[in-house]
mmCIF file with all atom_site columns, C-alpha atoms in Angstrom:
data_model
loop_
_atom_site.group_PDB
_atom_site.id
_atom_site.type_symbol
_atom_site.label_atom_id
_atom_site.label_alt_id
_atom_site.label_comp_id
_atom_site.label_asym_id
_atom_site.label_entity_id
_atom_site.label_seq_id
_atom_site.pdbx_PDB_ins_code
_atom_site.Cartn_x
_atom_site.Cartn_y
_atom_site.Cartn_z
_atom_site.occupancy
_atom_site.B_iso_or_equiv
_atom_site.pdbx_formal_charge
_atom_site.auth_seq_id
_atom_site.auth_comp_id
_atom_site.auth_asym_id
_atom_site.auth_atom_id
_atom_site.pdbx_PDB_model_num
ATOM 1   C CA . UNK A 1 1   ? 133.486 4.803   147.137 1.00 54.00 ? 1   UNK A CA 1
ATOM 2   C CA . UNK A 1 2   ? 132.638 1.536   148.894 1.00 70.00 ? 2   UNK A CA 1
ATOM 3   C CA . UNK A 1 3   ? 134.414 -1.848  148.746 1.00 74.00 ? 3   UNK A CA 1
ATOM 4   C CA . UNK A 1 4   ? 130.986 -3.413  147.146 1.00 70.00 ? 4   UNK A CA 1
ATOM 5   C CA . UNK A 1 5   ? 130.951 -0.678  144.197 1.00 81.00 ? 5   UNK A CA 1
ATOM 6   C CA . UNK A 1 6   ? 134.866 -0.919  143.768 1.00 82.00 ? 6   UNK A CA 1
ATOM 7   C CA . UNK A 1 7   ? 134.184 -5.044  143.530 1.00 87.00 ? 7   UNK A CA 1
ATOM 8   C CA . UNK A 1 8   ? 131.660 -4.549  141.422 1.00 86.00 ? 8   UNK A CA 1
ATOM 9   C CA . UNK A 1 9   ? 133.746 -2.209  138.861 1.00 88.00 ? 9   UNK A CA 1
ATOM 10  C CA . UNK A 1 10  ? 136.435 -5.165  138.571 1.00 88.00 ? 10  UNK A CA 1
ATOM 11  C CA . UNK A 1 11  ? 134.160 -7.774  138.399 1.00 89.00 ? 11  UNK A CA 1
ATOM 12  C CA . UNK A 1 12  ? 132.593 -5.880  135.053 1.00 88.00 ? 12  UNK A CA 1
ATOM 13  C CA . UNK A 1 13  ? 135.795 -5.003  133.927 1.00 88.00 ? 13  UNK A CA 1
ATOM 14  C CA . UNK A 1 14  ? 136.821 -8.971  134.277 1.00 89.00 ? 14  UNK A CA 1
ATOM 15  C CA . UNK A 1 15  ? 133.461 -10.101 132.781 1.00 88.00 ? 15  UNK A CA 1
ATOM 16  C CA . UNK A 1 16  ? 134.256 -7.616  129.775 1.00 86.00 ? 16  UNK A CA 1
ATOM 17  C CA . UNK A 1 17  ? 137.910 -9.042  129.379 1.00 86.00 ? 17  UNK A CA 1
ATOM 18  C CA . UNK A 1 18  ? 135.932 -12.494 128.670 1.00 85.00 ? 18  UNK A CA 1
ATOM 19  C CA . UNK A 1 19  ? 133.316 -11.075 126.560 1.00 84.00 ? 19  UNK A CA 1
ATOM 20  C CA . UNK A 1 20  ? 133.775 -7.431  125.321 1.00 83.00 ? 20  UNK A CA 1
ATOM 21  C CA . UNK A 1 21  ? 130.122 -6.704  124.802 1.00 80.00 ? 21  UNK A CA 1
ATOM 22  C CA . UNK A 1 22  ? 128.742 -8.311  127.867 1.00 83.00 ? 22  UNK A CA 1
ATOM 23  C CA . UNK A 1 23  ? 125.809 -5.417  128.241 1.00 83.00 ? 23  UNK A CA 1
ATOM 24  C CA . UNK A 1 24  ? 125.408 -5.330  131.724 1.00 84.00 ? 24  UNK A CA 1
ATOM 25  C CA . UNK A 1 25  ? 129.104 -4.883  132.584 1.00 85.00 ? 25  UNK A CA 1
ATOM 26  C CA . UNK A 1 26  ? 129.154 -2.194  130.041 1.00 85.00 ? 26  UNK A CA 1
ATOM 27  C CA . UNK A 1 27  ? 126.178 -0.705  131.040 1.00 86.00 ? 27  UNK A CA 1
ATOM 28  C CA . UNK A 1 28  ? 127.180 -0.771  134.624 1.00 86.00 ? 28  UNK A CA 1
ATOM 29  C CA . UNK A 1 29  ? 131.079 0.806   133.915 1.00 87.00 ? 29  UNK A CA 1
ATOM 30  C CA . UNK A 1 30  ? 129.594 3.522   131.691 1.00 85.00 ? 30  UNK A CA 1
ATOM 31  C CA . UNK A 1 31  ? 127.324 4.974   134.671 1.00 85.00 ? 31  UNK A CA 1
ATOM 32  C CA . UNK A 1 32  ? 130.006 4.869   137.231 1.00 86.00 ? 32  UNK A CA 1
ATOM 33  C CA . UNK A 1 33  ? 132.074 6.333   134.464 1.00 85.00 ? 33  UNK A CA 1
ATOM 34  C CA . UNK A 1 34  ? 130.086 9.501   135.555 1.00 81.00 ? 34  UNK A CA 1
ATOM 35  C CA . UNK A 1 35  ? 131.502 9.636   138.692 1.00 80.00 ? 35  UNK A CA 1
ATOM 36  C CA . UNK A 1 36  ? 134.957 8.541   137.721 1.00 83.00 ? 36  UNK A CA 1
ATOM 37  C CA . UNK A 1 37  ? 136.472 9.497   134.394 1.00 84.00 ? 37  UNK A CA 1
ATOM 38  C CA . UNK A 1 38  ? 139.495 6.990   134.602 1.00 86.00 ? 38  UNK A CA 1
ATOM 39  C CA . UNK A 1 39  ? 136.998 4.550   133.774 1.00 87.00 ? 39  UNK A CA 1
ATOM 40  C CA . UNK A 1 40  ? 136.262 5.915   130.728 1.00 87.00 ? 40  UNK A CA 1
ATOM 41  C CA . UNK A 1 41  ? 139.607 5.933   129.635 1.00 87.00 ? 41  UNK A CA 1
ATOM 42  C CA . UNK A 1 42  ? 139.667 2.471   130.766 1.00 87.00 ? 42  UNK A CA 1
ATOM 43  C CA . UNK A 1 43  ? 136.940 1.599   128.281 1.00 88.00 ? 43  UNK A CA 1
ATOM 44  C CA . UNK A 1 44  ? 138.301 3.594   125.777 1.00 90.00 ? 44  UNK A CA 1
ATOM 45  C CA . UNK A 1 45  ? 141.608 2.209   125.625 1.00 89.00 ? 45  UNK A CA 1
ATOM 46  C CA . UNK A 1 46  ? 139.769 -1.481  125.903 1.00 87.00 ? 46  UNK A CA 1
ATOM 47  C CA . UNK A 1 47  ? 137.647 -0.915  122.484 1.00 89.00 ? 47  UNK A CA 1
ATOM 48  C CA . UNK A 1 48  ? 140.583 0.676   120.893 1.00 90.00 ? 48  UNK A CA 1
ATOM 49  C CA . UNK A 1 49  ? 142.900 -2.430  121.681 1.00 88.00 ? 49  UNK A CA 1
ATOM 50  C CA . UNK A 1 50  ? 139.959 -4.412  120.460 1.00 85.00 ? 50  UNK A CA 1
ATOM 51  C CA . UNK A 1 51  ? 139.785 -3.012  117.085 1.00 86.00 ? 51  UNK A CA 1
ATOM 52  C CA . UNK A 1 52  ? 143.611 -3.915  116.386 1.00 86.00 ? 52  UNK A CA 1
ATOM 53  C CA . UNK A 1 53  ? 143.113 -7.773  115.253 1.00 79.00 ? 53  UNK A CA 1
ATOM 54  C CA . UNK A 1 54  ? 138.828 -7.139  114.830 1.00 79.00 ? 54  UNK A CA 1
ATOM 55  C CA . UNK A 1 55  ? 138.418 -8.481  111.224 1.00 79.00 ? 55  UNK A CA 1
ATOM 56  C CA . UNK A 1 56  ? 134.295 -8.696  109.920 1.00 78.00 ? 56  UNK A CA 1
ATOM 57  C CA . UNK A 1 57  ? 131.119 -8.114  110.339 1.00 71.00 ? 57  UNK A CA 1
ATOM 58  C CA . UNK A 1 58  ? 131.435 -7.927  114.079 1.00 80.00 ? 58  UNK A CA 1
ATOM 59  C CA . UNK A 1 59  ? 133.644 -5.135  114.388 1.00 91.00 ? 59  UNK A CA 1
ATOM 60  C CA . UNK A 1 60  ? 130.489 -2.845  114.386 1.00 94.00 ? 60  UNK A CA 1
ATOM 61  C CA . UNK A 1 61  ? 129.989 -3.460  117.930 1.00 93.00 ? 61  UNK A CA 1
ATOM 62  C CA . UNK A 1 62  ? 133.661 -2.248  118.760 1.00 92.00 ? 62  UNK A CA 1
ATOM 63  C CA . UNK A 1 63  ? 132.901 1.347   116.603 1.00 95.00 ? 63  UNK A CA 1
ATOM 64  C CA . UNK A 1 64  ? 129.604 1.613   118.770 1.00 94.00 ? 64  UNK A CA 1
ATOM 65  C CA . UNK A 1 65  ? 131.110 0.138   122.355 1.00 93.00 ? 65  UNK A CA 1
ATOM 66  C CA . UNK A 1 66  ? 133.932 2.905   121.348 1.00 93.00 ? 66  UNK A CA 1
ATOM 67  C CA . UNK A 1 67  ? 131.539 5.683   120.285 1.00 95.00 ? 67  UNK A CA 1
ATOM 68  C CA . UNK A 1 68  ? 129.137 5.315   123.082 1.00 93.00 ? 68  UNK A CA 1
ATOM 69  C CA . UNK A 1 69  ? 132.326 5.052   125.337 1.00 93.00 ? 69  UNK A CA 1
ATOM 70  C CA . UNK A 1 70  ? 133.261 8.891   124.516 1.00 94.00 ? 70  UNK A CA 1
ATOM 71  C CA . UNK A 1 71  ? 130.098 9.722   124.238 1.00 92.00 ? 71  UNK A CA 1
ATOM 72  C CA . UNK A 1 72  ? 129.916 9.298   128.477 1.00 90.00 ? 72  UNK A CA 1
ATOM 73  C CA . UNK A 1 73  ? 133.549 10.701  128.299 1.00 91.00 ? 73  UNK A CA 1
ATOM 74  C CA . UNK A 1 74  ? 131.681 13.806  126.654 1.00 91.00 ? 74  UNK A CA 1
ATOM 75  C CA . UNK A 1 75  ? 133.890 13.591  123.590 1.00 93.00 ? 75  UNK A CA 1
ATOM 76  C CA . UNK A 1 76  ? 130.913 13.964  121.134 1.00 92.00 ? 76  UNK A CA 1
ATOM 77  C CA . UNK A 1 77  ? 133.556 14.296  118.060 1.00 93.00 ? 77  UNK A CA 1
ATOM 78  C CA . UNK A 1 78  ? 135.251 10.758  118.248 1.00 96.00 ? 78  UNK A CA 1
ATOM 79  C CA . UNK A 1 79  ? 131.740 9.517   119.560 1.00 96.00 ? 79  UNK A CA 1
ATOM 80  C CA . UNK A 1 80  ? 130.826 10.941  116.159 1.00 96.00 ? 80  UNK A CA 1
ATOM 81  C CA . UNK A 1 81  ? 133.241 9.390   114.055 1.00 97.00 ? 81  UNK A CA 1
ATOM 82  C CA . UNK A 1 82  ? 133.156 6.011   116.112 1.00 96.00 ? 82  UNK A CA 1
ATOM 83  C CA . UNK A 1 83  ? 129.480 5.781   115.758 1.00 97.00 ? 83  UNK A CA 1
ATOM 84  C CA . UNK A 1 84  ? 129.406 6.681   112.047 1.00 97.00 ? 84  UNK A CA 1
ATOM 85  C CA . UNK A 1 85  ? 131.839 3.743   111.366 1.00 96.00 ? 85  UNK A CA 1
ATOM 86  C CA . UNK A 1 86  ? 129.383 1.471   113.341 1.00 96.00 ? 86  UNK A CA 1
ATOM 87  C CA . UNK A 1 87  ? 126.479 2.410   110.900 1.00 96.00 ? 87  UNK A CA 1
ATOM 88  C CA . UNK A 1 88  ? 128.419 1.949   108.225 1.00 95.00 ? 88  UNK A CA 1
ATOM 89  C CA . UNK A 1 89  ? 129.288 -1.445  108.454 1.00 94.00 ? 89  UNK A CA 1
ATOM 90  C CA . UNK A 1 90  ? 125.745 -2.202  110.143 1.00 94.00 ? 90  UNK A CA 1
ATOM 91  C CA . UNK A 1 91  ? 123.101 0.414   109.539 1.00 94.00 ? 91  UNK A CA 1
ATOM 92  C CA . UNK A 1 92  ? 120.205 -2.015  111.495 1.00 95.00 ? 92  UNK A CA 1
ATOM 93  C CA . UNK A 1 93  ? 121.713 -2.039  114.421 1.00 95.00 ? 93  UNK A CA 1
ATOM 94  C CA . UNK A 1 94  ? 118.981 0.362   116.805 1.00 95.00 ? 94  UNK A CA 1
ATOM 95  C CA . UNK A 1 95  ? 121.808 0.857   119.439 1.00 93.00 ? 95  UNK A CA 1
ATOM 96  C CA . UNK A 1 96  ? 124.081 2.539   117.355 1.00 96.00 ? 96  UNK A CA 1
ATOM 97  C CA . UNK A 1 97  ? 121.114 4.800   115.802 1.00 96.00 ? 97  UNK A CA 1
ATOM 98  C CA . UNK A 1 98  ? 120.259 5.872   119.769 1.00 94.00 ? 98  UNK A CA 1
ATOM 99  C CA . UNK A 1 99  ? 123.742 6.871   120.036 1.00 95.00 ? 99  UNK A CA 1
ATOM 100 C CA . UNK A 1 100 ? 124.060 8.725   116.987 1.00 96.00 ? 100 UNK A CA 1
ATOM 101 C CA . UNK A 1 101 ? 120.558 10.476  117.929 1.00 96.00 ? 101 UNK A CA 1
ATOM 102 C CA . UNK A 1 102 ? 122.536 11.214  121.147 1.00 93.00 ? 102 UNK A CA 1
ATOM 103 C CA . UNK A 1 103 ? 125.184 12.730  119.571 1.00 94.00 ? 103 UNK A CA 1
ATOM 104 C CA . UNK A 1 104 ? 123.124 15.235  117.116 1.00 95.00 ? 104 UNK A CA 1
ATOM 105 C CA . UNK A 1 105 ? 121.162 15.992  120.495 1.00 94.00 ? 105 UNK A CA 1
ATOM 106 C CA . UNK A 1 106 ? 124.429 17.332  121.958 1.00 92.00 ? 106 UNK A CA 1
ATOM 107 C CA . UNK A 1 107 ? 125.826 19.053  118.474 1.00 92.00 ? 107 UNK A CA 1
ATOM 108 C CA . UNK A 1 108 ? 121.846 20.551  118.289 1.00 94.00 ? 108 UNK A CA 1
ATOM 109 C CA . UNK A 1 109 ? 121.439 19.219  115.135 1.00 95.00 ? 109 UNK A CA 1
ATOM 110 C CA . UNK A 1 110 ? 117.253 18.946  115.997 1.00 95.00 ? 110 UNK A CA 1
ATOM 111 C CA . UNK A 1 111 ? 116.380 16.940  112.316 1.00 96.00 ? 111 UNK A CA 1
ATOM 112 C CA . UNK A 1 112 ? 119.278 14.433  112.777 1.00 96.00 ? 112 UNK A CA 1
ATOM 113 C CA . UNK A 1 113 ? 118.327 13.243  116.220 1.00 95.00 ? 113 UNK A CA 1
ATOM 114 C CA . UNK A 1 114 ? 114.754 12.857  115.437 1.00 96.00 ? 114 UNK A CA 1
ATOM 115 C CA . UNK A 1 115 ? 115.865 10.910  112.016 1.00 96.00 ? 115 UNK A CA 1
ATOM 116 C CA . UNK A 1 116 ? 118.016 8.671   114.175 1.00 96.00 ? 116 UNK A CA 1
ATOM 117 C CA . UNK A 1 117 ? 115.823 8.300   116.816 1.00 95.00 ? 117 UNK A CA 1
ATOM 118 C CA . UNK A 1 118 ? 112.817 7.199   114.482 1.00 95.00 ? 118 UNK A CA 1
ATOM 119 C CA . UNK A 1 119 ? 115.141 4.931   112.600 1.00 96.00 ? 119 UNK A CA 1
ATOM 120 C CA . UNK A 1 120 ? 115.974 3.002   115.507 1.00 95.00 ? 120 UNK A CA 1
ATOM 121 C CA . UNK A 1 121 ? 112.219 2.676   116.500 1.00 95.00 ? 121 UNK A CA 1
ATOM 122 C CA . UNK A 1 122 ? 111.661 1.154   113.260 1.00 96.00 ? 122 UNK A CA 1
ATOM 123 C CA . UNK A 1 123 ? 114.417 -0.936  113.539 1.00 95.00 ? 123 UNK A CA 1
ATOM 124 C CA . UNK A 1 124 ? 113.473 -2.061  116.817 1.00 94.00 ? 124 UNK A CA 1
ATOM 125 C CA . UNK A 1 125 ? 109.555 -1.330  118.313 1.00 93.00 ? 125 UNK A CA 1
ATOM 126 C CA . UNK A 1 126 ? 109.599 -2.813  121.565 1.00 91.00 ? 126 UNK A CA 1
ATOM 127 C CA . UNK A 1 127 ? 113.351 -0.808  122.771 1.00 90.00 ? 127 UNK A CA 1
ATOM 128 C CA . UNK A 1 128 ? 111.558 1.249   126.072 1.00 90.00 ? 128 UNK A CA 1
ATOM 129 C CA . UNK A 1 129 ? 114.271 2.768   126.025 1.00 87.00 ? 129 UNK A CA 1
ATOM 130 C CA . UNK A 1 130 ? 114.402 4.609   122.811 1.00 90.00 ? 130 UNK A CA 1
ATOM 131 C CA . UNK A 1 131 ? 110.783 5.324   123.303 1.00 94.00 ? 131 UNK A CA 1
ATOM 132 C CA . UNK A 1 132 ? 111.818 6.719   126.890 1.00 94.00 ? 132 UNK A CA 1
ATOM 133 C CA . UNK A 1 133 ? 114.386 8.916   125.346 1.00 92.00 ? 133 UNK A CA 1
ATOM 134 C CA . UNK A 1 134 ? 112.398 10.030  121.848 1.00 94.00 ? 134 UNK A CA 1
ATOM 135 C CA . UNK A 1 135 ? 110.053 11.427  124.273 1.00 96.00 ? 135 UNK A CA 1
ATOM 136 C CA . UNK A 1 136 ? 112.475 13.481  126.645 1.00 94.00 ? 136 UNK A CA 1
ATOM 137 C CA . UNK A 1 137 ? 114.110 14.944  123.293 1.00 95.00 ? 137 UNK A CA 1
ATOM 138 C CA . UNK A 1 138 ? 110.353 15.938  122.240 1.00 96.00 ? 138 UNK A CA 1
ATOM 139 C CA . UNK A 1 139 ? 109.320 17.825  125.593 1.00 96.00 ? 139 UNK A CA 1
ATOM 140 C CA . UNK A 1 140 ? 112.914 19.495  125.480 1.00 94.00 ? 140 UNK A CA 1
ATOM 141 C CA . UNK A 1 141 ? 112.001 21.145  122.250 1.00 95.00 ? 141 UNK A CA 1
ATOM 142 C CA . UNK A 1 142 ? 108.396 22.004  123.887 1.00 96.00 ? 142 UNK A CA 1
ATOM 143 C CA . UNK A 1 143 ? 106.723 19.574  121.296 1.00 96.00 ? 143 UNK A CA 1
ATOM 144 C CA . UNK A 1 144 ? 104.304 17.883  124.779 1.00 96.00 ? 144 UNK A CA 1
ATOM 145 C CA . UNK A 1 145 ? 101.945 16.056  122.444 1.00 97.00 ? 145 UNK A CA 1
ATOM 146 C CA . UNK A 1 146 ? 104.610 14.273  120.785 1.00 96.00 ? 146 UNK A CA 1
ATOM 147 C CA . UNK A 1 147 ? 106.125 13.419  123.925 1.00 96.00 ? 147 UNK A CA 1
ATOM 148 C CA . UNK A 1 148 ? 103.098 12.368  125.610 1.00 96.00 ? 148 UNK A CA 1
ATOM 149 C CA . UNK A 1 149 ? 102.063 9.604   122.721 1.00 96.00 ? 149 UNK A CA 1
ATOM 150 C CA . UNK A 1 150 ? 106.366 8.057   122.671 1.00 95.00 ? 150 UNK A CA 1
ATOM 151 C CA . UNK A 1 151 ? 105.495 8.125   126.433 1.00 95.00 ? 151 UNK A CA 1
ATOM 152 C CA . UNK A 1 152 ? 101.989 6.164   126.124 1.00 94.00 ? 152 UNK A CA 1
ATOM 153 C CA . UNK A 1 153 ? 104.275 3.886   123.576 1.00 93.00 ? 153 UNK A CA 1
ATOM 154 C CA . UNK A 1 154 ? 107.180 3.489   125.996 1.00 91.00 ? 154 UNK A CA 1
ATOM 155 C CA . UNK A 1 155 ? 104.269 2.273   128.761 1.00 91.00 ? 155 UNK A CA 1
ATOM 156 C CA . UNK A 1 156 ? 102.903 -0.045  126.925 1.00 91.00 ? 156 UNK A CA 1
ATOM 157 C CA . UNK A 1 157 ? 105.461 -2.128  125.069 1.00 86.00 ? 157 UNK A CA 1
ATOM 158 C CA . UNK A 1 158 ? 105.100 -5.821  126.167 1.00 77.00 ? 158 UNK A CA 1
ATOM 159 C CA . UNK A 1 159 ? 108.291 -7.712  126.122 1.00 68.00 ? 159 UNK A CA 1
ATOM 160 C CA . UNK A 1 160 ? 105.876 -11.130 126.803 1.00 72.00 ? 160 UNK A CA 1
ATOM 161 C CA . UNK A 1 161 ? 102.983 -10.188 124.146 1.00 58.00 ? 161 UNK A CA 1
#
């Protein structure tokens, strides 16, 4: 690992120790979390801490930082339960419906993920993203129209429109 990606892992984990759900940090630690588990325990231990004094509506965004934390850790159980207590206490929230699609991907649970997946379409059109991934779940399961159109939908969302 180079001095530049070992700099850029403590300036994320600094930027996340002044605001917790700071996207791009967390976006950035939860990829090289692929590469190096202690950084998932790092996150994990960081949400967990977090939810000691959390207190309203906010603490939804600890349950999903959490959940989609062990998700990457490939702990699909506590993502699970994590996740579940995220929808819970927000059920618009489109992230936490990605990573709960996610998580019925990995358990094979086919009509869950596509549920979740649609739901957080609806709750959010333009997310690429969940287009993106809608349409890698639908050519997994061999369904290439489907995937085709969330593909043609994923193209042309316009952030500026």
């Amino acid at each position: 690992l180079n001095a530049i990606s070992v700099q850029a892992e403590e300036n994320c984990k600094k930027a996340l120790d002044i605001d917790p759900f700071e996207a791009t940090a967390f976006n950035y630690l939860l990829q090289a979390s692929n590469r190096d588990k202690e950084i998932s325990v790092h996150l994990i231990g960081k949400y967990k801490e977090a939810l000691k004094g959390a207190r309203g509506f906010d603490t939804y965004k600890i349950y999903r930082s959490l959940g989609i934390a062990y998700l990457y850790a490939e702990n699909e159980s506590e993502a699970m339960v994590n996740l579940r207590k995220a929808d819970q206490i927000n059920p618009y929230d489109p992230k936490t419906n990605t990573a709960l699609a996610i998580c019925y991907v990995k358990k094979g649970q086919v009509l869950l993920a596509e549920r979740f997946f649609r739901r957080s379409l609806r709750l959010n059109p333009f997310d690429k993203e969940a287009y993106g991934n809608l349409a890698l779940f639908y050519s997994e399961l061999g369904r290439d129209k489907e995937a085709l159109y969330m593909r043609q939908r994923e193209s042309s969302v316009n952030l500026f429109d």
